Amino acid sequence: MSLDETYRGYLKTFCKIGGYIVSIGLLGFFFVFVGYVIIQLHQFIPLSPNNELKCSRFGDGSEDGERLLNEYLINRTTINGNETKLKTKTCWDIRKRRYFPIFLPNRIEFPYHVYFIRLVTKDYNFVEQTLSMLFSPQHFYCLPIDTRANENFEEKIRNFGLCMLNVVVPSGKFDGTNPIEVFAAHRACVDAMPNYKWRHMVILQEHEIPLQSIQVINKNISRLGQNTRIGSNVITRGFIENFNHHETDHNSTLSMTDYLKETLQQWWHLKLKPFFLSRNFYEKFHVFIKKEMTRKDFDDQQVVVRDTTNSTCLSEEFDEAQNCILGMENYQEIIKSNELFTRANPRFDLGFVDCIHELVFNRTFSRWIQ
Ligand SMILES: *[C@@H]1O[C@H](CO)[C@@H](O)[C@H](O)[C@H]1NC(C)=O
Ligand SMILES: *[C@@H]1O[C@H](CO)[C@@H](O)[C@H](O)[C@H]1NC(C)=O
Ligand SMILES: *[C@@H]1O[C@H](CO)[C@@H](O)[C@H](O)[C@H]1NC(C)=O
Ligand SMILES: *[C@@H]1O[C@H](CO)[C@@H](O)[C@H](O)[C@H]1NC(C)=O
Ligand SMILES: *[C@@H]1O[C@H](CO)[C@@H](O)[C@H](O)[C@H]1NC(C)=O
Ligand SMILES: *[C@@H]1O[C@H](CO)[C@@H](O)[C@H](O)[C@H]1NC(C)=O
């Protein structure tokens, strides 16, 4: 072995080691880069809604706040029902205008799947806005269209359903004044999503809007367990398991059928609170509606008594079921309430809707926007 050969051997080994070092360096750099990109992509930045009103100052008790509120009340912002200007041609327009996150950090939500259903008639922009207040990628939303809706509205809602992965718009239209058809609309929503493992179905009225964050609402619903809540009546899991038409609950003078009938009549006429229907009751419930309830049963109003004690409606504005629609004069009071939903109408007071939107946004994303 000559000196030259030994030298060449060393050189070879040296090059090999150098090659390894460079490779490892490049590989390391590559992993750091990929990690950086992933972190950047998952950076979670909620986009707050546009709102020019200084919501928290309206009627905040200060002299300035009272003046601001009184000035606002003389001339509320409203929509006049003319939404032809709203751009909705593409899904991009919707995503640009509203915050509908495709993913949320894991800890933001409790893994309990809910199917929110609302029959819609008019005011597309309001539908889109209130859905964004309730939005989470883990839930599904169904928007059956009322027969009273006009063509322009229907087209926009159907387009919205096509743009959003978790928004379902059943084909056909449903007469919202007929309870049997309203329940048929809910059925259509469920049939459109046969594989979706929802635990509760939440039936909302057109003017019911969330007041709490989706996390709080979801947690509240999950605590119902396997119970159903119709208005303020709870139908327990025990009742549901034993529920059999014509059988009498021995502990009460009413038969189970009559009890359920009355509860439903009451809910239909008062429409005071949402209907939280649990999955274990769903099939039995729909058989019951089909077999036991006719439109005439619902039209019979004799059993329904509206509790009118302490019911002052500051805004003096009511919905079709004679429930109070809230306005800016209620803002300071309603933000202290722990109700899950409230009532608003953009044709009466759009500013109030926008303020509740901002409030709910803050409540939902407070941890991410500071
Ligand atoms: C109310 O506001 C609208 C537009 O914001 C304005 O055109 C109208 O003159 C106002 N009316 C009153 C009474 O202030
Ligand atoms: C709605 O807007 C269109 C076009 O701008 C107009 O022709 C129509 O008169 C408006 N309708 C109402 C009710 O304001
Ligand atoms: C009826 O009452 C008894 C005792 O009070 C109770 O054990 C039973 O669960 C009740 N039945 C129903 C269906 O609520
Ligand atoms: C309802 O009205 C009664 C009698 O006027 C009063 O005593 C009670 O405090 C009121 N309740 C609420 C929640 O305002
Ligand atoms: C759920 O919300 C209702 C108000 O709608 C409230 O009365 C109830 O206490 C809440 N339940 C829980 C467990 O937070
Ligand atoms: C929402 O949060 C922002 C930023 O913290 C604040 O300026 C705004 O007043 C809040 N809005 C409401 C309605 O609470």
XYZ file of C-alpha atoms and ligand atoms in Angstrom:
454
model
C 0.000 0.000 0.000
C 1.570 3.266 -1.118
C 1.280 6.561 0.639
C -0.766 7.857 -2.267
C -3.298 5.080 -1.811
C -3.594 5.693 1.929
C -4.147 9.369 1.205
C -6.869 8.516 -1.297
C -8.549 6.226 1.279
C -8.644 9.055 3.835
C -10.031 11.418 1.259
C -12.788 8.951 0.380
C -13.819 8.501 4.018
C -13.668 12.233 4.557
C -15.955 12.861 1.544
C -18.365 10.199 2.744
C -18.641 11.764 6.208
C -18.980 15.213 4.661
C -21.757 13.897 2.434
C -23.604 12.474 5.456
C -23.301 15.734 7.332
C -24.672 17.740 4.414
C -27.521 15.263 3.911
C -28.504 15.335 7.574
C -28.313 19.117 7.532
C -30.556 19.333 4.485
C -32.992 16.836 5.952
C -33.128 18.788 9.218
C -33.691 21.993 7.366
C -36.479 20.346 5.379
C -38.277 19.166 8.538
C -37.994 22.554 10.195
C -39.379 24.165 7.053
C -42.323 21.749 6.825
C -43.069 22.283 10.518
C -43.004 26.016 10.052
C -45.432 25.821 7.099
C -47.820 23.584 9.057
C -47.809 25.960 12.016
C -48.447 28.888 9.700
C -51.362 27.112 8.004
C -52.890 26.289 11.364
C -52.509 29.784 12.695
C -56.012 30.559 13.861
C -57.116 34.110 13.214
C -60.864 34.732 13.560
C -62.164 37.615 11.442
C -64.507 39.842 13.393
C -67.728 41.071 11.766
C -67.879 44.552 10.288
C -69.801 46.815 12.547
C -69.726 50.589 12.704
C -71.946 50.837 15.772
C -70.326 51.278 19.164
C -72.516 48.572 20.629
C -71.338 48.564 24.223
C -72.015 52.300 24.575
C -75.757 52.165 23.786
C -77.625 52.899 27.015
C -74.598 52.017 29.152
C -75.870 54.260 31.942
C -73.707 57.259 31.082
C -75.281 60.474 29.808
C -73.597 59.979 26.488
C -74.866 56.401 26.233
C -78.459 57.459 26.870
C -78.239 60.183 24.241
C -76.743 57.761 21.743
C -79.500 55.227 22.403
C -82.306 57.781 22.135
C -80.914 59.093 18.880
C -80.662 55.581 17.540
C -84.223 54.677 18.540
C -85.676 57.586 16.533
C -84.201 56.131 13.379
C -83.130 52.510 13.726
C -81.075 50.914 10.993
C -83.185 48.320 9.235
C -83.227 46.471 5.972
C -86.163 47.261 3.736
C -86.285 43.745 2.397
C -84.434 44.729 -0.768
C -81.330 42.614 -0.999
C -80.772 42.668 -4.740
C -77.435 44.393 -4.221
C -75.962 41.579 -2.142
C -73.345 39.688 -4.143
C -73.882 35.956 -3.841
C -72.868 34.640 -7.202
C -69.924 32.624 -5.970
C -68.945 30.751 -2.842
C -65.924 33.027 -2.628
C -68.226 36.044 -2.061
C -69.811 34.269 0.891
C -66.501 33.247 2.426
C -65.124 36.725 1.984
C -68.116 38.293 3.680
C -68.619 35.890 6.576
C -66.420 33.963 8.930
C -67.086 30.239 8.407
C -63.943 28.473 9.661
C -63.219 25.097 8.063
C -61.371 23.961 11.113
C -61.292 25.065 14.743
C -58.656 24.244 17.355
C -59.580 21.034 19.170
C -60.147 22.572 22.519
C -62.650 25.105 21.223
C -65.472 22.609 21.151
C -66.993 19.803 23.035
C -67.428 16.744 20.734
C -71.212 16.550 20.742
C -72.913 16.688 17.354
C -76.020 18.772 16.905
C -78.310 19.215 13.916
C -79.695 22.771 13.844
C -82.843 23.201 11.778
C -84.580 26.413 10.824
C -87.362 26.857 8.286
C -86.588 30.047 6.355
C -88.870 32.430 4.490
C -87.052 35.670 3.789
C -84.065 37.951 4.410
C -81.167 35.942 3.011
C -78.486 38.112 4.543
C -79.956 37.608 8.011
C -80.016 33.829 7.498
C -76.352 33.857 6.505
C -75.378 36.148 9.378
C -77.210 34.210 12.093
C -75.861 30.921 10.795
C -72.331 32.269 11.087
C -73.072 33.124 14.737
C -73.955 29.493 15.378
C -71.345 28.033 13.106
C -68.901 25.281 13.874
C -67.498 22.747 11.405
C -68.517 19.885 13.702
C -72.273 20.548 13.442
C -74.741 20.343 10.591
C -77.348 22.938 9.683
C -80.524 22.423 7.707
C -82.484 25.224 6.051
C -85.781 23.985 4.592
C -87.443 26.666 2.452
C -90.931 27.935 3.207
C -93.520 28.043 0.415
C -93.882 31.782 1.111
C -90.266 32.435 0.036
C -89.724 34.286 -3.240
C -87.626 32.980 -6.088
C -84.653 35.233 -5.487
C -84.451 34.147 -1.842
C -84.791 30.485 -2.730
C -82.018 30.705 -5.309
C -79.663 32.308 -2.795
C -80.406 29.747 -0.087
C -79.877 26.833 -2.497
C -76.610 28.377 -3.628
C -75.551 28.764 0.005
C -76.297 25.067 0.594
C -74.092 24.167 -2.356
C -71.225 26.334 -1.097
C -71.178 25.069 2.473
C -70.198 21.499 3.287
C -72.292 21.280 6.433
C -75.383 23.201 5.359
C -78.237 21.132 3.965
C -81.127 22.558 1.937
C -83.775 19.865 1.291
C -85.407 19.925 -2.125
C -89.005 21.069 -2.255
C -90.727 23.683 -0.123
C -92.767 23.422 3.049
C -95.789 25.328 4.283
C -94.573 26.916 7.511
C -98.118 27.671 8.659
C -98.975 23.982 8.729
C -97.404 22.058 11.642
C -97.638 18.723 9.823
C -95.577 20.138 6.963
C -93.103 21.717 9.359
C -92.459 18.301 10.904
C -92.172 16.868 7.384
C -89.463 19.457 6.711
C -87.478 18.180 9.727
C -87.884 14.649 8.391
C -86.500 15.797 5.022
C -83.471 17.236 6.832
C -82.769 13.944 8.580
C -83.316 11.921 5.406
C -80.847 14.155 3.585
C -78.133 13.183 6.095
C -78.670 9.467 6.857
C -75.127 8.897 8.104
C -74.738 11.948 10.280
C -74.509 10.920 13.929
C -76.289 13.863 15.513
C -77.248 13.529 19.178
C -79.809 16.318 19.384
C -81.829 18.101 16.769
C -82.459 21.750 17.612
C -85.476 23.337 15.964
C -85.295 27.113 15.848
C -87.819 29.731 14.773
C -86.913 32.118 12.010
C -86.227 35.020 14.372
C -84.432 33.075 17.067
C -80.761 34.020 17.184
C -77.983 32.776 19.463
C -76.991 34.859 22.440
C -74.195 32.632 23.726
C -71.193 31.121 21.997
C -71.631 27.809 20.196
C -69.464 26.161 22.879
C -71.835 27.226 25.663
C -74.912 26.246 23.639
C -73.400 22.893 22.772
C -72.473 22.122 26.365
C -75.962 23.062 27.529
C -77.543 20.742 24.952
C -75.204 17.875 25.797
C -76.339 18.064 29.420
C -79.842 17.085 28.339
C -78.407 13.597 27.841
C -81.095 11.416 26.351
C -83.902 13.757 27.301
C -85.922 15.905 24.944
C -86.923 19.478 25.749
C -89.985 20.914 24.060
C -90.296 24.575 24.993
C -89.968 24.452 28.769
C -91.197 20.853 29.157
C -88.688 18.077 29.535
C -89.584 14.666 28.120
C -87.393 12.309 30.084
C -85.519 9.311 28.877
C -87.777 7.130 31.045
C -90.861 8.522 29.355
C -89.315 7.971 25.952
C -88.364 4.376 26.694
C -91.848 3.547 27.957
C -93.616 5.633 25.371
C -96.247 3.607 23.667
C -99.395 5.130 22.258
C -102.567 4.576 24.250
C -100.725 3.382 27.300
C -101.386 5.221 30.505
C -98.672 6.546 32.740
C -100.000 5.324 36.075
C -98.521 8.216 37.979
C -100.544 10.798 36.144
C -104.115 11.297 35.145
C -103.136 12.011 31.561
C -102.234 9.279 29.129
C -98.761 9.628 27.660
C -100.295 10.369 24.286
C -102.389 13.186 25.668
C -99.457 14.595 27.549
C -97.294 14.693 24.449
C -100.149 16.097 22.399
C -100.676 18.973 24.797
C -96.983 19.704 25.041
C -96.712 19.896 21.278
C -99.799 22.079 20.889
C -98.388 24.428 23.456
C -95.002 24.579 21.768
C -96.549 25.178 18.369
C -98.705 28.073 19.515
C -96.304 29.752 21.882
C -92.999 29.114 20.072
C -91.322 30.458 23.165
C -88.193 28.348 23.226
C -86.371 26.025 20.843
C -87.239 22.353 20.579
C -84.369 20.028 21.549
C -85.226 16.609 20.158
C -82.949 13.763 21.218
C -82.008 11.045 18.785
C -83.434 8.207 20.900
C -86.874 9.808 20.639
C -86.678 10.795 17.000
C -88.247 7.760 15.293
C -90.977 7.293 17.892
C -91.733 10.979 17.703
C -92.226 10.983 13.957
C -94.425 7.905 14.055
C -96.459 9.663 16.713
C -96.884 12.802 14.592
C -97.926 10.703 11.609
C -100.381 8.502 13.444
C -101.769 10.698 16.170
C -101.598 14.310 15.114
C -103.611 16.107 12.472
C -103.639 19.749 11.594
C -106.908 20.031 13.485
C -105.233 18.874 16.694
C -102.818 21.774 16.426
C -105.506 24.267 15.499
C -107.345 23.495 18.687
C -106.058 26.355 20.802
C -108.202 25.818 23.853
C -105.512 24.118 25.874
C -102.931 26.802 25.273
C -102.604 29.561 27.797
C -100.060 32.298 27.326
C -98.519 33.468 30.566
C -98.800 37.239 30.412
C -97.517 38.093 33.874
C -94.549 40.457 33.829
C -94.443 40.568 30.075
C -93.562 44.068 29.071
C -92.108 44.295 25.636
C -90.009 47.469 25.548
C -89.723 47.482 21.778
C -93.466 46.861 21.292
C -92.582 44.660 18.339
C -93.869 41.076 18.058
C -93.368 38.063 15.808
C -96.113 35.915 14.263
C -96.528 33.910 17.468
C -96.857 37.147 19.488
C -93.450 36.835 21.079
C -91.462 39.961 21.758
C -88.818 40.900 19.176
C -85.974 42.684 20.914
C -84.311 45.911 19.846
C -81.437 48.145 20.868
C -83.350 49.339 23.970
C -82.909 45.787 25.321
C -79.189 45.537 24.597
C -77.742 46.295 28.045
C -80.235 43.962 29.698
C -79.913 41.067 27.285
C -76.121 40.873 27.456
C -76.479 39.980 31.157
C -78.986 37.196 30.459
C -77.920 33.549 30.443
C -80.584 32.510 27.954
C -79.130 30.633 25.016
C -81.199 32.324 22.313
C -83.040 35.601 21.841
C -85.303 37.109 19.171
C -84.499 39.754 16.613
C -85.706 40.929 13.232
C -83.489 42.847 10.780
C -86.577 44.540 9.318
C -87.252 46.010 12.734
C -83.754 46.638 14.089
C -80.707 45.591 12.102
C -78.318 47.449 14.425
C -79.386 45.217 17.298
C -78.761 42.104 15.175
C -75.291 43.416 14.330
C -74.522 44.145 17.976
C -75.600 40.679 19.105
C -73.495 39.266 16.277
C -70.448 41.133 17.574
C -71.191 40.056 21.142
C -71.526 36.393 20.200
C -68.375 36.617 18.096
C -66.472 38.024 21.074
C -67.851 35.313 23.325
C -66.938 32.587 20.843
C -63.428 33.694 19.989
C -62.375 35.790 22.991
C -59.351 33.554 23.586
C -58.061 34.089 20.066
C -58.638 37.762 19.417
C -56.693 39.370 22.239
C -83.105 58.122 9.040
O -81.904 57.630 8.423
C -81.932 57.662 7.014
C -80.672 57.043 6.466
O -79.810 56.640 7.462
C -82.093 59.110 6.552
O -82.171 59.145 5.145
C -83.373 59.689 7.147
O -83.486 61.065 6.805
C -83.367 59.557 8.667
N -84.645 60.016 9.203
C -84.764 60.772 10.303
C -86.134 61.110 10.730
O -83.774 61.158 10.904
C -85.375 47.040 -4.849
O -84.274 47.379 -5.666
C -84.580 47.417 -7.056
C -83.297 47.686 -7.831
O -82.419 48.524 -7.127
C -85.659 48.470 -7.315
O -86.004 48.483 -8.671
C -86.899 48.141 -6.457
O -87.873 49.163 -6.615
C -86.541 48.006 -4.997
N -87.691 47.548 -4.243
C -88.018 48.044 -3.039
C -89.206 47.434 -2.371
O -87.376 48.942 -2.512
C -94.235 6.177 38.915
O -93.930 6.366 40.292
C -93.111 5.346 40.838
C -92.942 5.634 42.343
O -93.244 6.943 42.674
C -91.759 5.344 40.107
O -90.911 4.310 40.630
C -91.995 5.099 38.637
O -90.757 5.212 37.931
C -92.977 6.135 38.081
N -93.274 5.819 36.691
C -93.066 6.664 35.693
C -93.374 6.173 34.337
O -92.654 7.817 35.861
C -93.569 39.875 38.319
O -94.622 40.691 38.824
C -94.874 40.477 40.202
C -96.068 41.314 40.592
O -96.123 42.520 39.910
C -93.614 40.865 40.998
O -93.829 40.653 42.382
C -92.448 40.013 40.533
O -91.271 40.414 41.179
C -92.267 40.173 39.024
N -91.217 39.255 38.585
C -90.250 39.623 37.769
C -89.266 38.555 37.387
O -90.149 40.744 37.319
C -79.166 25.639 29.746
O -79.791 26.843 29.363
C -80.982 27.155 30.048
C -81.489 28.465 29.497
O -81.925 28.329 28.208
C -80.724 27.292 31.509
O -81.948 27.516 32.185
C -80.083 26.021 32.016
O -79.752 26.197 33.355
C -78.851 25.702 31.205
N -78.322 24.439 31.670
C -77.031 24.257 31.896
C -76.687 22.916 32.382
O -76.203 25.130 31.694
C -65.869 42.873 21.110
O -64.490 42.919 21.376
C -63.846 44.082 20.874
C -62.354 43.928 21.086
O -62.072 43.462 22.355
C -64.428 45.309 21.579
O -63.823 46.483 21.079
C -65.924 45.366 21.314
O -66.512 46.431 22.026
C -66.586 44.056 21.735
N -67.979 44.096 21.315
C -68.995 43.753 22.082
C -70.353 43.869 21.469
O -68.872 43.343 23.210
